[in-house]
Each structure stands twice: as structure tokens, then as C-alpha cells.
XYZ file of C-alpha atoms in Angstrom:
671
model
C -27.427 -40.472 -10.904
C -25.048 -43.419 -9.779
C -21.774 -42.301 -8.186
C -18.747 -44.132 -10.263
C -16.225 -44.173 -7.331
C -13.763 -45.921 -9.674
C -12.959 -42.987 -11.765
C -9.972 -41.246 -11.087
C -10.863 -37.788 -11.360
C -13.894 -37.082 -8.990
C -13.997 -40.433 -7.399
C -17.788 -40.329 -7.702
C -18.338 -36.848 -5.665
C -20.505 -34.373 -7.465
C -20.792 -30.839 -6.272
C -24.245 -29.037 -5.693
C -24.606 -28.141 -9.670
C -23.564 -32.021 -10.645
C -25.847 -32.896 -8.076
C -28.908 -31.264 -9.070
C -28.285 -31.300 -13.050
C -31.217 -33.206 -13.744
C -33.561 -31.010 -12.476
C -33.035 -28.696 -16.130
C -34.172 -32.104 -17.888
C -37.677 -31.536 -16.597
C -39.648 -30.439 -19.377
C -41.176 -27.560 -16.776
C -37.860 -25.505 -16.971
C -36.567 -26.562 -20.489
C -37.694 -25.805 -24.005
C -39.779 -28.813 -25.709
C -40.884 -26.988 -29.024
C -39.392 -24.799 -31.491
C -40.221 -21.164 -31.686
C -40.562 -18.518 -34.049
C -40.566 -15.101 -33.828
C -44.691 -13.511 -35.157
C -45.886 -10.306 -34.492
C -43.049 -9.726 -32.062
C -43.577 -12.578 -30.152
C -41.884 -16.193 -30.147
C -44.532 -18.632 -30.744
C -44.487 -22.339 -31.243
C -44.097 -23.924 -34.604
C -43.063 -27.307 -36.245
C -39.773 -28.193 -36.969
C -40.074 -28.139 -40.716
C -41.578 -24.408 -40.038
C -38.644 -23.229 -37.879
C -35.822 -25.344 -39.985
C -37.530 -23.856 -43.544
C -37.094 -20.311 -42.057
C -33.514 -20.813 -40.925
C -32.277 -21.769 -44.210
C -34.388 -19.214 -46.303
C -32.752 -16.536 -44.181
C -29.509 -17.845 -44.192
C -29.462 -18.480 -47.818
C -31.090 -14.920 -48.565
C -28.567 -13.265 -46.863
C -25.697 -15.249 -48.059
C -26.978 -14.520 -51.540
C -27.641 -10.687 -51.489
C -24.416 -10.082 -49.108
C -21.890 -12.857 -49.405
C -20.838 -15.692 -47.107
C -19.116 -13.848 -44.540
C -22.446 -11.744 -43.693
C -23.323 -15.201 -42.089
C -21.813 -15.564 -38.348
C -21.774 -18.771 -36.425
C -21.169 -18.490 -32.289
C -20.550 -22.196 -30.537
C -19.983 -22.828 -26.846
C -17.337 -24.693 -24.960
C -20.201 -27.256 -23.632
C -20.745 -28.832 -27.025
C -19.808 -32.260 -27.162
C -16.886 -33.088 -29.654
C -19.149 -34.317 -32.270
C -21.241 -31.198 -32.096
C -18.206 -28.496 -32.257
C -16.652 -30.650 -35.330
C -19.614 -30.600 -36.811
C -20.625 -26.680 -36.663
C -16.973 -25.993 -37.579
C -17.360 -27.954 -40.741
C -21.255 -26.602 -41.458
C -19.754 -22.982 -41.010
C -17.232 -23.681 -43.483
C -18.332 -26.155 -46.194
C -22.028 -25.220 -46.234
C -22.249 -21.494 -45.345
C -18.654 -20.961 -46.590
C -18.169 -18.155 -44.162
C -15.209 -17.250 -42.018
C -17.145 -15.587 -39.169
C -17.006 -18.509 -36.607
C -15.823 -18.339 -33.043
C -17.033 -19.601 -29.646
C -17.053 -18.856 -26.227
C -14.348 -21.036 -24.830
C -12.269 -18.011 -26.674
C -13.581 -16.040 -23.177
C -12.039 -18.834 -20.854
C -9.034 -20.675 -22.149
C -7.162 -18.850 -24.958
C -4.215 -16.824 -23.323
C -3.391 -20.538 -21.706
C -3.661 -21.840 -25.133
C -1.572 -19.440 -27.015
C 1.161 -19.273 -24.425
C 1.388 -23.300 -23.971
C 1.781 -23.338 -27.373
C 4.685 -20.497 -27.824
C 6.513 -22.448 -24.893
C 5.900 -25.986 -25.610
C 4.602 -26.037 -29.018
C 1.029 -27.670 -27.734
C -1.711 -26.489 -25.934
C -3.563 -29.156 -23.420
C -5.168 -27.909 -20.258
C -3.096 -30.363 -18.080
C 0.017 -32.155 -19.672
C -0.403 -34.593 -16.845
C -2.989 -36.308 -14.957
C -4.829 -34.497 -12.049
C -3.677 -37.566 -10.041
C -0.156 -36.229 -10.051
C -1.107 -33.077 -8.022
C -0.928 -34.917 -4.627
C 2.405 -36.178 -5.341
C 4.447 -33.278 -6.236
C 6.027 -31.058 -3.665
C 4.294 -27.558 -3.956
C 1.710 -26.324 -6.485
C 1.061 -22.301 -7.155
C -2.340 -22.273 -8.112
C -2.939 -18.474 -9.862
C -6.277 -17.182 -10.004
C -8.283 -19.994 -9.372
C -10.952 -20.640 -6.653
C -11.519 -24.190 -7.293
C -13.364 -24.520 -3.810
C -16.195 -23.016 -5.561
C -15.666 -23.367 -8.900
C -14.488 -27.103 -9.438
C -15.124 -28.454 -5.690
C -14.368 -32.194 -6.327
C -11.109 -31.613 -7.339
C -10.320 -29.692 -4.385
C -9.331 -32.929 -2.840
C -6.351 -33.319 -4.865
C -4.647 -30.379 -3.094
C -6.366 -31.291 0.402
C -4.190 -34.674 -0.216
C -0.952 -32.440 -1.590
C -1.036 -31.131 1.983
C -1.573 -34.217 3.755
C 1.488 -35.739 1.923
C 3.670 -32.876 3.253
C 3.602 -30.808 0.013
C 2.455 -27.089 -0.075
C -0.206 -24.782 -1.839
C 0.413 -21.192 -2.820
C -2.610 -19.430 -3.955
C -2.404 -16.350 -6.059
C -5.748 -14.422 -5.501
C -6.771 -10.851 -4.950
C -9.467 -12.218 -2.646
C -9.389 -14.584 0.113
C -11.397 -17.149 -1.128
C -12.550 -20.615 0.230
C -9.666 -21.834 -1.606
C -6.959 -19.335 -0.584
C -7.985 -20.233 3.085
C -6.613 -23.744 2.460
C -3.314 -22.604 1.386
C 0.003 -22.274 3.201
C 0.573 -19.096 1.770
C -1.873 -16.735 0.122
C -0.511 -13.833 -2.467
C -3.128 -11.508 -2.871
C -1.937 -9.118 -5.724
C -3.529 -6.140 -7.297
C -5.727 -7.290 -10.120
C -3.940 -7.184 -13.346
C -0.382 -7.242 -11.915
C 0.159 -11.259 -11.788
C 2.605 -10.717 -14.861
C 4.704 -8.349 -12.345
C 4.364 -11.073 -9.649
C 5.722 -13.751 -12.022
C 8.463 -11.556 -12.859
C 9.276 -10.770 -9.376
C 9.619 -14.498 -8.311
C 11.678 -15.271 -11.100
C 14.192 -12.048 -10.376
C 14.442 -13.677 -6.773
C 14.981 -17.470 -8.194
C 17.981 -15.953 -10.349
C 19.583 -13.742 -7.348
C 19.192 -16.511 -4.691
C 21.084 -19.461 -7.417
C 17.882 -21.404 -7.734
C 17.922 -21.865 -11.427
C 18.313 -25.248 -13.182
C 21.009 -24.639 -15.332
C 21.611 -27.958 -16.761
C 17.825 -28.123 -17.346
C 17.685 -24.776 -19.241
C 20.940 -25.723 -21.255
C 19.630 -29.114 -22.438
C 15.902 -28.323 -22.694
C 15.112 -25.054 -23.411
C 15.758 -21.660 -25.799
C 15.456 -17.788 -25.256
C 16.734 -17.850 -21.765
C 19.280 -14.962 -22.050
C 16.593 -12.526 -22.889
C 13.936 -13.653 -20.135
C 16.321 -13.473 -17.562
C 17.217 -10.031 -18.745
C 13.712 -8.866 -18.616
C 13.071 -10.760 -15.239
C 15.829 -8.685 -13.436
C 14.349 -5.540 -14.224
C 11.389 -6.240 -12.042
C 13.513 -6.230 -8.580
C 11.550 -7.374 -5.415
C 10.800 -3.941 -3.941
C 9.303 -2.734 -7.305
C 7.266 -5.652 -7.523
C 5.711 -5.261 -4.104
C 4.826 -1.440 -4.948
C 3.148 -2.536 -8.101
C 1.461 -5.523 -6.795
C 1.320 -4.859 -3.067
C 2.669 -8.317 -2.342
C 5.149 -7.994 0.281
C 9.114 -8.624 -0.324
C 9.135 -11.511 2.608
C 6.107 -13.056 1.052
C 7.833 -13.305 -2.356
C 11.056 -14.796 -0.902
C 8.667 -17.465 0.741
C 6.921 -18.355 -2.272
C 10.093 -18.795 -4.234
C 11.407 -20.919 -1.017
C 8.349 -23.165 -1.005
C 8.316 -23.805 -4.913
C 12.329 -24.406 -5.129
C 13.199 -26.647 -2.455
C 11.061 -29.853 -3.265
C 12.510 -32.029 -6.421
C 8.831 -31.414 -7.730
C 6.430 -28.373 -8.131
C 3.598 -27.329 -10.626
C 2.153 -24.104 -11.875
C -1.609 -23.938 -12.598
C -3.403 -21.125 -14.076
C -7.056 -20.263 -14.366
C -8.927 -17.078 -15.503
C -7.332 -15.119 -13.027
C -4.171 -14.284 -14.600
C -5.597 -15.370 -18.301
C -8.402 -12.726 -18.556
C -6.306 -10.043 -19.317
C -5.406 -7.718 -22.260
C -1.980 -9.065 -21.298
C -2.816 -12.773 -20.421
C -0.852 -14.398 -22.987
C 2.536 -12.966 -21.440
C 1.402 -13.141 -18.102
C 0.607 -17.227 -18.472
C 4.114 -17.003 -20.124
C 5.942 -15.263 -17.343
C 4.386 -18.272 -15.069
C 5.601 -20.693 -17.542
C 9.139 -18.865 -17.458
C 9.177 -19.404 -13.553
C 8.602 -23.384 -14.579
C 11.359 -23.521 -17.080
C 13.951 -21.666 -14.982
C 13.460 -23.992 -12.146
C 13.530 -27.254 -14.394
C 9.718 -27.799 -13.552
C 8.263 -28.724 -17.075
C 8.310 -31.980 -18.712
C 9.697 -33.887 -15.981
C 7.448 -36.399 -13.521
C 5.408 -34.824 -10.808
C 6.353 -31.164 -12.426
C 4.867 -28.918 -14.881
C 2.651 -25.701 -16.130
C -1.054 -26.473 -16.420
C -4.055 -24.552 -17.105
C -7.461 -25.422 -15.683
C -9.964 -25.928 -18.007
C -13.546 -23.941 -16.943
C -16.188 -25.240 -19.543
C -17.868 -28.823 -19.635
C -15.941 -29.277 -22.721
C -13.583 -26.470 -22.690
C -10.815 -28.364 -23.871
C -12.166 -30.703 -26.405
C -14.563 -27.641 -27.820
C -11.395 -25.763 -28.682
C -9.547 -28.367 -30.557
C -11.869 -29.417 -33.445
C -12.849 -26.402 -35.492
C -15.372 -24.115 -33.829
C -12.433 -21.177 -33.262
C -11.714 -18.893 -35.722
C -8.686 -19.859 -36.715
C -8.439 -23.717 -36.370
C -9.189 -26.876 -38.275
C -10.157 -30.370 -36.252
C -7.074 -32.107 -34.673
C -5.740 -28.503 -33.379
C -4.663 -27.582 -37.056
C -4.454 -24.063 -37.917
C -6.678 -22.867 -40.781
C -3.845 -21.055 -42.333
C -1.424 -23.987 -42.836
C -1.771 -25.033 -46.526
C -0.990 -28.732 -45.190
C -3.858 -28.607 -42.936
C -6.157 -27.395 -45.073
C -5.425 -29.774 -47.816
C -5.532 -32.732 -45.261
C -8.848 -31.795 -43.603
C -10.273 -30.889 -47.012
C -9.949 -34.124 -48.202
C -11.653 -35.573 -45.206
C -14.593 -33.361 -46.223
C -14.481 -34.091 -49.935
C -14.041 -30.165 -50.891
C -11.187 -28.329 -52.411
C -8.942 -26.973 -49.958
C -9.224 -23.216 -51.663
C -12.926 -23.531 -50.849
C -12.328 -23.285 -47.199
C -12.291 -19.956 -45.668
C -9.342 -18.005 -44.057
C -9.616 -16.947 -40.239
C -12.146 -15.203 -39.091
C -12.662 -12.638 -36.223
C -12.463 -13.673 -32.586
C -15.402 -13.799 -30.252
C -15.504 -10.795 -29.134
C -14.749 -9.091 -32.644
C -17.499 -11.256 -33.961
C -20.152 -10.184 -31.720
C -19.018 -6.502 -31.826
C -19.397 -6.806 -35.602
C -23.053 -7.889 -35.145
C -25.536 -5.828 -37.350
C -22.980 -4.472 -39.686
C -21.295 -6.465 -41.674
C -22.307 -9.704 -39.872
C -25.993 -9.368 -40.671
C -27.506 -13.322 -39.311
C -26.212 -15.478 -36.810
C -26.581 -18.902 -35.507
C -25.612 -19.433 -32.106
C -25.496 -22.737 -30.051
C -24.763 -23.274 -26.495
C -23.723 -19.567 -25.287
C -25.446 -16.785 -23.632
C -23.250 -13.724 -24.767
C -26.159 -11.316 -23.606
C -24.687 -12.241 -19.848
C -21.261 -13.708 -20.216
C -19.950 -11.215 -23.214
C -17.942 -8.227 -21.804
C -19.403 -4.967 -22.697
C -22.749 -6.778 -22.223
C -25.092 -3.963 -22.562
C -23.542 -3.394 -26.131
C -23.536 -6.970 -27.322
C -27.083 -7.114 -26.580
C -27.682 -4.074 -28.502
C -25.579 -5.483 -31.375
C -27.742 -8.706 -31.412
C -30.591 -6.717 -31.378
C -29.596 -5.267 -34.582
C -29.142 -8.635 -36.382
C -31.572 -9.128 -39.732
C -31.899 -12.833 -38.226
C -30.614 -15.127 -35.059
C -31.167 -18.357 -34.696
C -30.443 -19.883 -31.449
C -30.321 -23.613 -30.352
C -30.233 -24.133 -26.544
C -32.006 -26.406 -23.703
C -33.480 -23.304 -21.923
C -34.931 -20.044 -22.966
C -31.610 -18.112 -22.226
C -31.386 -14.018 -22.260
C -29.911 -14.551 -25.655
C -32.722 -16.762 -26.931
C -35.129 -14.321 -26.060
C -33.900 -11.900 -28.491
C -33.734 -14.587 -31.290
C -36.349 -15.059 -34.506
C -36.067 -18.829 -34.065
C -35.403 -20.978 -31.199
C -34.717 -24.660 -31.798
C -34.901 -26.591 -28.536
C -31.902 -29.616 -28.327
C -31.048 -32.369 -26.336
C -28.712 -31.931 -22.961
C -26.046 -34.447 -21.538
C -28.442 -37.023 -20.466
C -30.210 -37.168 -23.613
C -27.715 -37.644 -26.417
C -24.393 -39.766 -26.861
C -21.316 -38.038 -27.165
C -17.723 -37.383 -26.223
C -16.248 -34.856 -24.183
C -12.807 -34.030 -23.467
C -11.416 -33.413 -19.809
C -8.719 -30.636 -18.927
C -6.434 -33.405 -18.391
C -6.898 -34.302 -22.370
C -8.804 -37.417 -21.426
C -11.191 -37.965 -23.873
C -14.417 -39.397 -22.449
C -17.536 -41.322 -23.921
C -21.043 -40.169 -22.068
C -23.779 -42.263 -23.098
C -27.269 -41.493 -23.748
C -29.594 -42.264 -20.792
C -32.937 -41.017 -21.066
C -35.192 -40.547 -23.914
C -35.678 -36.255 -24.438
C -39.165 -35.273 -24.384
C -40.957 -35.310 -27.497
C -40.334 -32.393 -29.827
C -36.377 -32.226 -28.846
C -33.958 -32.975 -31.476
C -29.876 -32.871 -31.249
C -27.744 -30.160 -32.472
C -26.670 -32.851 -34.791
C -30.357 -33.190 -36.331
C -30.256 -29.288 -36.328
C -26.864 -29.170 -38.662
C -27.986 -32.138 -40.734
C -31.350 -30.633 -41.680
C -29.824 -27.196 -42.277
C -27.178 -28.440 -44.404
C -29.758 -30.412 -46.829
C -31.734 -27.531 -47.028
C -28.668 -25.279 -48.023
C -27.827 -27.790 -50.483
C -25.365 -30.138 -48.808
C -27.127 -33.519 -48.751
C -24.002 -35.513 -47.342
C -21.418 -35.227 -44.892
C -23.434 -34.221 -41.681
C -24.609 -37.361 -40.080
C -27.267 -37.190 -37.218
C -25.367 -40.177 -35.231
C -22.856 -39.313 -32.870
C -20.732 -42.478 -33.573
C -20.299 -41.157 -37.106
C -19.219 -38.003 -36.621
C -16.534 -39.327 -34.295
C -15.515 -41.778 -37.139
C -14.881 -38.488 -39.528
C -13.700 -36.702 -36.491
C -10.781 -39.367 -35.854
C -9.525 -39.078 -39.918
C -9.817 -35.154 -39.851
C -7.407 -35.214 -36.599
C -5.184 -37.753 -37.662
C -1.593 -36.778 -37.793
C -2.846 -33.114 -36.109
C -1.655 -32.362 -32.698
C -4.858 -33.143 -30.889
C -4.609 -36.694 -32.820
C -7.659 -38.586 -31.973
C -7.057 -41.363 -34.754
C -6.509 -44.061 -32.320
C -9.358 -43.730 -30.222
C -12.871 -45.271 -30.660
C -16.362 -45.542 -29.097
C -15.471 -49.169 -28.752
C -12.156 -48.363 -26.633
C -13.975 -45.502 -24.817
C -16.738 -47.849 -23.405
C -14.274 -50.421 -21.732
C -12.063 -47.472 -20.774
C -12.079 -44.587 -18.015
C -11.298 -42.277 -21.021
C -8.216 -41.894 -23.492
C -5.498 -39.463 -23.416
C -4.686 -37.610 -26.643
C -2.662 -37.482 -28.828
C -3.623 -41.107 -29.680
C -2.672 -41.520 -33.188
C -3.803 -44.890 -34.980
C -1.237 -47.717 -35.042
C -1.016 -48.742 -38.715
C -0.120 -52.337 -37.590
C -3.022 -52.828 -35.077
C -6.666 -52.695 -35.041
C -7.517 -49.492 -32.690
C -9.790 -52.075 -30.762
C -6.610 -54.346 -30.183
C -4.573 -54.250 -26.680
C -1.697 -53.444 -28.958
C -3.217 -49.634 -30.064
C -1.852 -46.786 -28.918
C -2.174 -46.431 -25.385
C -2.798 -42.573 -25.278
C -0.293 -39.844 -23.359
C -1.333 -39.006 -20.214
C 1.918 -36.947 -19.603
C 3.347 -34.888 -21.906
C 6.720 -33.365 -22.706
C 8.935 -36.154 -20.584
C 11.185 -36.923 -23.733
C 11.021 -33.881 -25.448
C 8.407 -30.574 -26.235
C 6.181 -30.339 -29.078
C 8.378 -27.684 -30.720
C 10.369 -28.367 -34.144
C 13.924 -28.744 -32.064
C 12.132 -30.203 -28.910
C 13.023 -27.603 -26.788
C 10.738 -25.321 -24.547
C 10.815 -21.459 -25.345
C 11.030 -18.896 -22.552
C 8.950 -15.760 -23.343
C 10.988 -12.545 -22.692
C 8.092 -10.660 -21.275
C 7.780 -7.410 -19.282
C 5.335 -6.173 -17.079
C 2.642 -3.473 -18.300
C -0.622 -1.844 -16.795
C -4.097 -3.249 -17.605
C -6.015 -1.414 -20.577
C -7.481 0.622 -18.287
C -6.012 1.821 -14.399
C -8.094 3.659 -11.661
C -8.255 7.460 -12.009
C -10.019 9.870 -9.797
C -13.236 9.514 -11.700
C -12.849 5.898 -11.564
C -10.767 5.161 -8.544
C -11.529 1.312 -7.804
C -10.829 -2.029 -9.491
C -13.322 -4.457 -10.457
C -12.623 -8.148 -10.787
C -15.174 -10.918 -11.666
C -16.133 -14.657 -10.813
C -18.120 -17.314 -9.910
C -19.814 -18.720 -7.055
C -20.057 -22.747 -5.855
C -23.695 -22.535 -6.836
C -24.398 -20.748 -10.182
C -22.292 -21.518 -13.333
C -21.317 -19.144 -15.948
C -24.043 -17.353 -17.355
C -26.403 -18.986 -15.289
C -28.942 -19.892 -17.994
C -29.401 -23.362 -16.461
C -28.217 -22.894 -12.991
C -30.683 -20.274 -12.179
C -33.622 -22.509 -13.287
C -32.782 -25.099 -9.993
C -34.495 -24.073 -6.977
C -31.676 -25.238 -4.656
C -29.018 -23.476 -6.264
C -31.066 -20.481 -6.624
C -31.461 -20.462 -2.391
C -28.096 -20.857 -1.966
C -27.175 -18.403 -4.432
C -30.038 -16.122 -5.254
C -28.899 -13.308 -6.595
C -25.438 -10.829 -7.518
C -23.735 -8.839 -4.989
C -20.735 -6.549 -4.914
C -18.060 -7.652 -2.481
C -16.523 -4.392 -0.508
C -13.611 -4.030 1.886
C -14.975 -2.729 5.719
C -12.687 0.297 5.027
C -13.982 0.879 1.462
C -17.863 0.567 2.619
C -17.321 3.016 5.578
C -15.883 5.637 3.006
C -18.690 5.250 0.910
C -21.245 4.998 3.827
C -22.624 1.319 2.948
C -23.791 -1.288 5.209
C -24.137 -5.076 4.403
C -27.206 -5.279 2.243
C -27.336 -1.836 0.984
C -27.964 -1.496 -2.912
C -24.769 -0.100 -4.070
C -24.015 0.908 -7.766
C -20.884 0.134 -9.592
C -20.112 2.038 -12.434
C -17.701 1.847 -15.162
C -16.830 3.612 -18.458
C -19.227 1.226 -20.025
C -22.168 1.126 -17.776
C -23.493 0.365 -14.672
C -25.055 -2.651 -12.365
C -26.601 -2.505 -9.040
C -26.515 -4.842 -6.236
C -26.619 -5.546 -2.355
C -23.287 -5.032 -0.735
C -21.526 -7.579 0.832
C -18.954 -6.394 3.095
C -16.005 -8.603 4.288
C -12.162 -8.577 4.993
C -11.580 -10.922 2.399
C -10.936 -8.662 -0.424
C -8.648 -5.883 -0.809
C -9.750 -2.083 0.073
C -8.725 -0.746 -3.576
C -10.836 -3.663 -5.270
C -14.590 -5.067 -5.698
C -15.816 -8.184 -6.709
C -18.896 -9.040 -8.312
C -20.157 -12.632 -9.488
C -20.965 -12.656 -13.449
C -24.040 -15.034 -13.182
C -27.122 -12.728 -13.648
C -28.791 -10.766 -16.238
C -30.400 -7.209 -15.467
C -29.250 -4.715 -13.171
C -26.921 -6.687 -11.138
C -25.255 -7.876 -14.792
C -21.420 -7.374 -14.039
C -20.262 -7.777 -17.295
C -22.398 -4.894 -18.298
C -18.967 -2.847 -16.786
C -15.712 -5.107 -17.980
C -13.529 -4.084 -20.332
C -13.319 -5.775 -24.287
C -9.599 -4.574 -24.335
C -7.955 -7.704 -26.238
C -4.823 -9.550 -25.639
C -3.267 -8.922 -29.006
C -2.202 -12.812 -29.648
C -5.121 -14.823 -27.827
C -7.710 -11.927 -28.304
C -8.914 -12.478 -25.099
C -11.131 -9.541 -23.219
C -9.950 -8.215 -20.284
C -12.887 -9.467 -17.984
C -10.508 -9.573 -14.637
C -9.540 -5.802 -13.893
C -11.140 -2.447 -15.060
C -11.600 1.044 -13.392
C -14.913 1.455 -11.310
C -16.262 3.475 -8.952
C -19.083 2.476 -6.235
C -21.997 4.804 -4.219
C -24.938 3.889 -1.973
C -27.980 4.000 -4.215
C -30.681 3.464 -1.244
C -31.347 3.825 2.384
C -29.635 1.418 4.977
C -32.144 -1.534 5.702
């Protein structure tokens, strides 16, 4: 790999996962031939046989049970072109409403809250390079030092420039150790914490009344809700002391500019949308949104987490961030696709609800770029539902735990073997050119969809060429919130990305210098709401869906480690990464360890109402005594998501990964 020090996001830096990513390109660790199930085993087959079998089974099940008996599950790592084409394939070729993707488990609460407040969701409405120049950042539920290490430099530079960093996390992570102030709330209480801070902002006279009057609506209701959460009450709920609350307000309000950035911690909750809304309220009340070097942002988690949710693989969306239930949006996209608007299905189930319905009214599933056997909440139940399917086809780079259950597995290209675009958390659209030829027998997901569409009776509209797919995506997104129509491969080849929205200038060739420059900073003049004003969220604290009790007295929270990624399907195949993080563990506070009689390295079992997981104890003072932590990268007996709660946020349909009631017991002799 060659470093690009001129690229403004990572400046050529790579974390260990990025530096070793080329190892997964090796035919020794990745899939190189289609596999079909025969006699209970997966055996090698030709592409023709594998594709014929998929088309025959999908077509047969649709004919017998209807289009909605077919499910499609995508991934946040798919390129924009593949995500777009997958959504089109589900709705035009299969005619099913049952499509969603694993990004629902990542950013959906932040997306819902951002859309409610600002009229538009983009992970960051400003470039990462703005962070070092702001006065204060509150980083909520993110361990960047382990999950996005190259981005940590922006926060280091922030402090070097005299700014302050506040980290909100139940654990004293590597990121929290870098902070000027670490707030360690009980898991599931971030909403109360944000409301308590806003209460103090009001009580101390730190609101920006002119900004509130000129640029927002709904302040009276939001203020009333916040004033019902007085500091001493918030301290009892969260465990964060009143002096710490006051210090956080001082650090956030004294500079001229400040930001709040959220990640999975506050978002992966059954009240995640309200929780993010409360943090946005804090920004709005202090005039910290839609101004230079200030604002709210969401730190996106997957490789194409932003672009993957913009162009139609989410249950309720059409390309360009259009809503599937909007008649005008349906008419526009149907026109691009050459179909009648009324042939497009209605919105379908969200990700967990789709997985939960497998084997009942959803009888077949086409899955691309996801491993829900490891990554979904209540994973043992999801695995059971997948096993109950009449037919499962998986497209993947490696033999994931989910692929092992499939009837057909197709080996597809990965990052270095294909051309396509991705969109960063800043809304920066990037072109990634093919660098190497894939192994013989490996094809792209676009090829798979092209071939399946033809076999199912749709001969046109599913190109195998990524640029051709992108050209159609441009037209489909034109005029939508995420407008890519002014972006071309030609422009991207000569620039360090182009920020959406980037509409095509009707009076100029998009390749010309007079083309729309893109929008690196949103909301400086107005918000994307009909009246241009941001909307406060009138939210109040409520408990998690599952509070501790006598049988399950502790809280489990989950997360990542620096040397593994997501479900680990790829990173667990890299020797260097496995040596650094060889398996799961259970993080315990010394007081809790002493109470249950656990020593470092002892196998302990964590039990929830959904199942149990066993892993070695890791004893540390960096976690609260009432909380245990497990990383979620591994299958088997240490699978953390066996335990997690699928209770869903009513708006975003996000499961409550970050908090569930558990008990912990030593299960073996001390080492």
C-alpha cells in the first residue's frame, strides 16, 4: 500500500486493521469458488449452477408465496453502486418490500434524530479538519482510539490548540484517558445526562437566546422537559456527580465554538433517537449548530456507513435519501428505473424485525456483506431463524459464520479488486479504483445482481460496470436530500472527494470548474427543514428496556477492540490481529471480581434472559463496579450478542445493544 499524506482525513495514517487488510486478499483465506449445498455439505460448483439454483429457488418461492416471502439483507460495507443496485434489485426484480441492512444497527438513531432536528442527516455536517479548531468537543459513547485510530489526531490537535475534550463513556477507555474531563454514566442513562447538562445551561443563564429566537422552534417544550431533570436527580440516575456536570457545562459553554459528537454508546439504545435528540438540544440551546466550527455530528462506524444508508438498501428509503412513502420520490425514482410508481413496494421491516421473521412469512433470504449470526442482537435466536429458512444465498469475501449456513455461497470481490465509490462520515464521496485483478472464479456483487436479474426476467437496468451504475445513481438521487447528480467519476479522479449535496448545475458541464463545488459545511445559512429552522426535541428520561433486578443485578455493555472489526469475519483471519486480540473477554471491576471470586483469566459466564456467553475475566478499574463489558467480534461460546436485547427504538428501530441486565459467575478453577 502507498500512503497518501495529502489526503485530509487520515493524512496517510492507517490503523492495524487497515495496514493488514491486504492479507484478506490472499486466496488462502478468502472464497474463490461458488459453493452449493449437497448432501448437507457445501461443495464447489460452477457460477452457472450456483446462479441458476438461486434464481430457481427465489422464483419458485415467489410464485408460491408472493414477493414478500423473499428477504434481502445488505451491508454498510457495500459501495454506493452496490447498495444502490441491491435496493433496485429487491424492489424491481423481486418486487419485495423486505429489504434492510446491517447499518440499521449502527447509525439509525442518530439519523432519525438528525433528520427530526435539522431536516437532513449526514454523519458530520462539517469536515473532520474543523475539529481541532473548535473550542470544546463532547464525545459521547465513542472509543476512537480503538475504533478509528487515525481520527484521534484531530482530538489531540484540538487539545494542543487550547481546546478541551469531554468524553462520556461508562468505561475509562484509551480515548477517555486523553480527555480533559471523563464522565462515566451508568449504561443507558445518557439521555438523563444530556438533560441534566441542559438544565444547568438554563439555570446558569448560558443559553443563546438570540440564536434560539432566530433559528429554532420548540424551545419552550424542550426547556420545560430539561428543567424537570435537576442536577441531584441526574446524579442519582447516572452516577455522574453534580460538580462534574457543572464542570462539563463550563467547558462546553465558555468557548466561542463547540461540538457534540455521538457514536454507538447513546445511539444503540431503545431510546436512542430521544437520547441523540437531547444532545442536539444542548447544541441548539447554546447556539452550537449551523455556525462555523460548531455543531452536532455522528461518528459513522462501517466502511461505507454513510453512503450505504443513502441509496435504497434501507427498508424505508429510495436513492438520494428519498422516503419510500413519498409519492413524489416514488415517481422520480420509478421514472429513472423505467417502472410504474405503483409497482414499487411499500416500506418493509427494519433489520432485526426482518431477521426475526425469517422462516415464517419470509422463506428465502439473499444476503450481501453481513454476518448477522455474530452481529445481530439475540444472536442465538437469529441463528435459529436463519437455519429455519427454506433457502439462503450469501455473497461474501470469506466463509463467515452466516455463510456456513447457506444453501449457496458466492465469492465476490473486495476493496482492492473492484472500482466503486464510498462516502465518508463527512459526506465526502470518494472514488476507489481497482488495484489488482481478483482471483479466477471471483466476481463482483454487480455481476451477481446482473445475472440474477436476467434469470428472473429483467434483462436491462443492472449493469456490471460500476461507473455505469453510478451514472444511474446520479440521476436517481437528483433533487433528493443526498443529491449526487453533480458528481462524476471524472471529478472524483481529480479531487480528494466531493461533498454532497452536489446538484448538477443545469448551465454547466459537471466536469467544468463552474460545476457545483459540493457542500462541506451544512446549515450555515439555514437548516434543511421547510421553514429553515432547527427543531428542539421535547424528550424526557426513561429507563432502559431491561433494568437490573435480583436475578440479573448487573448491566452489560458491548463494543469493539482495536485489533478486530465488527463481526470479525475478516480480521479474525489475519494472524497479526489475532495475536493482538485472540478472543473474547469479560471486563470486570475489582470489587465485582472479588464478590464473585474471579481472578484474572478465570473463565466466567455472563447470563442474560436470552442466553449465556463464557470468556476469560479481565479485571480492571477502568469500568464501573455495576457494569461488565464484552467485545462482540467472536462467535461460539464467547458471542456477546447471544446476550444483547433486541428491544427496539420506536422511531429508528435500533436494538438496545448497549445495555441489558445480566449476572456473572465463575465457571472454572482459577488458573
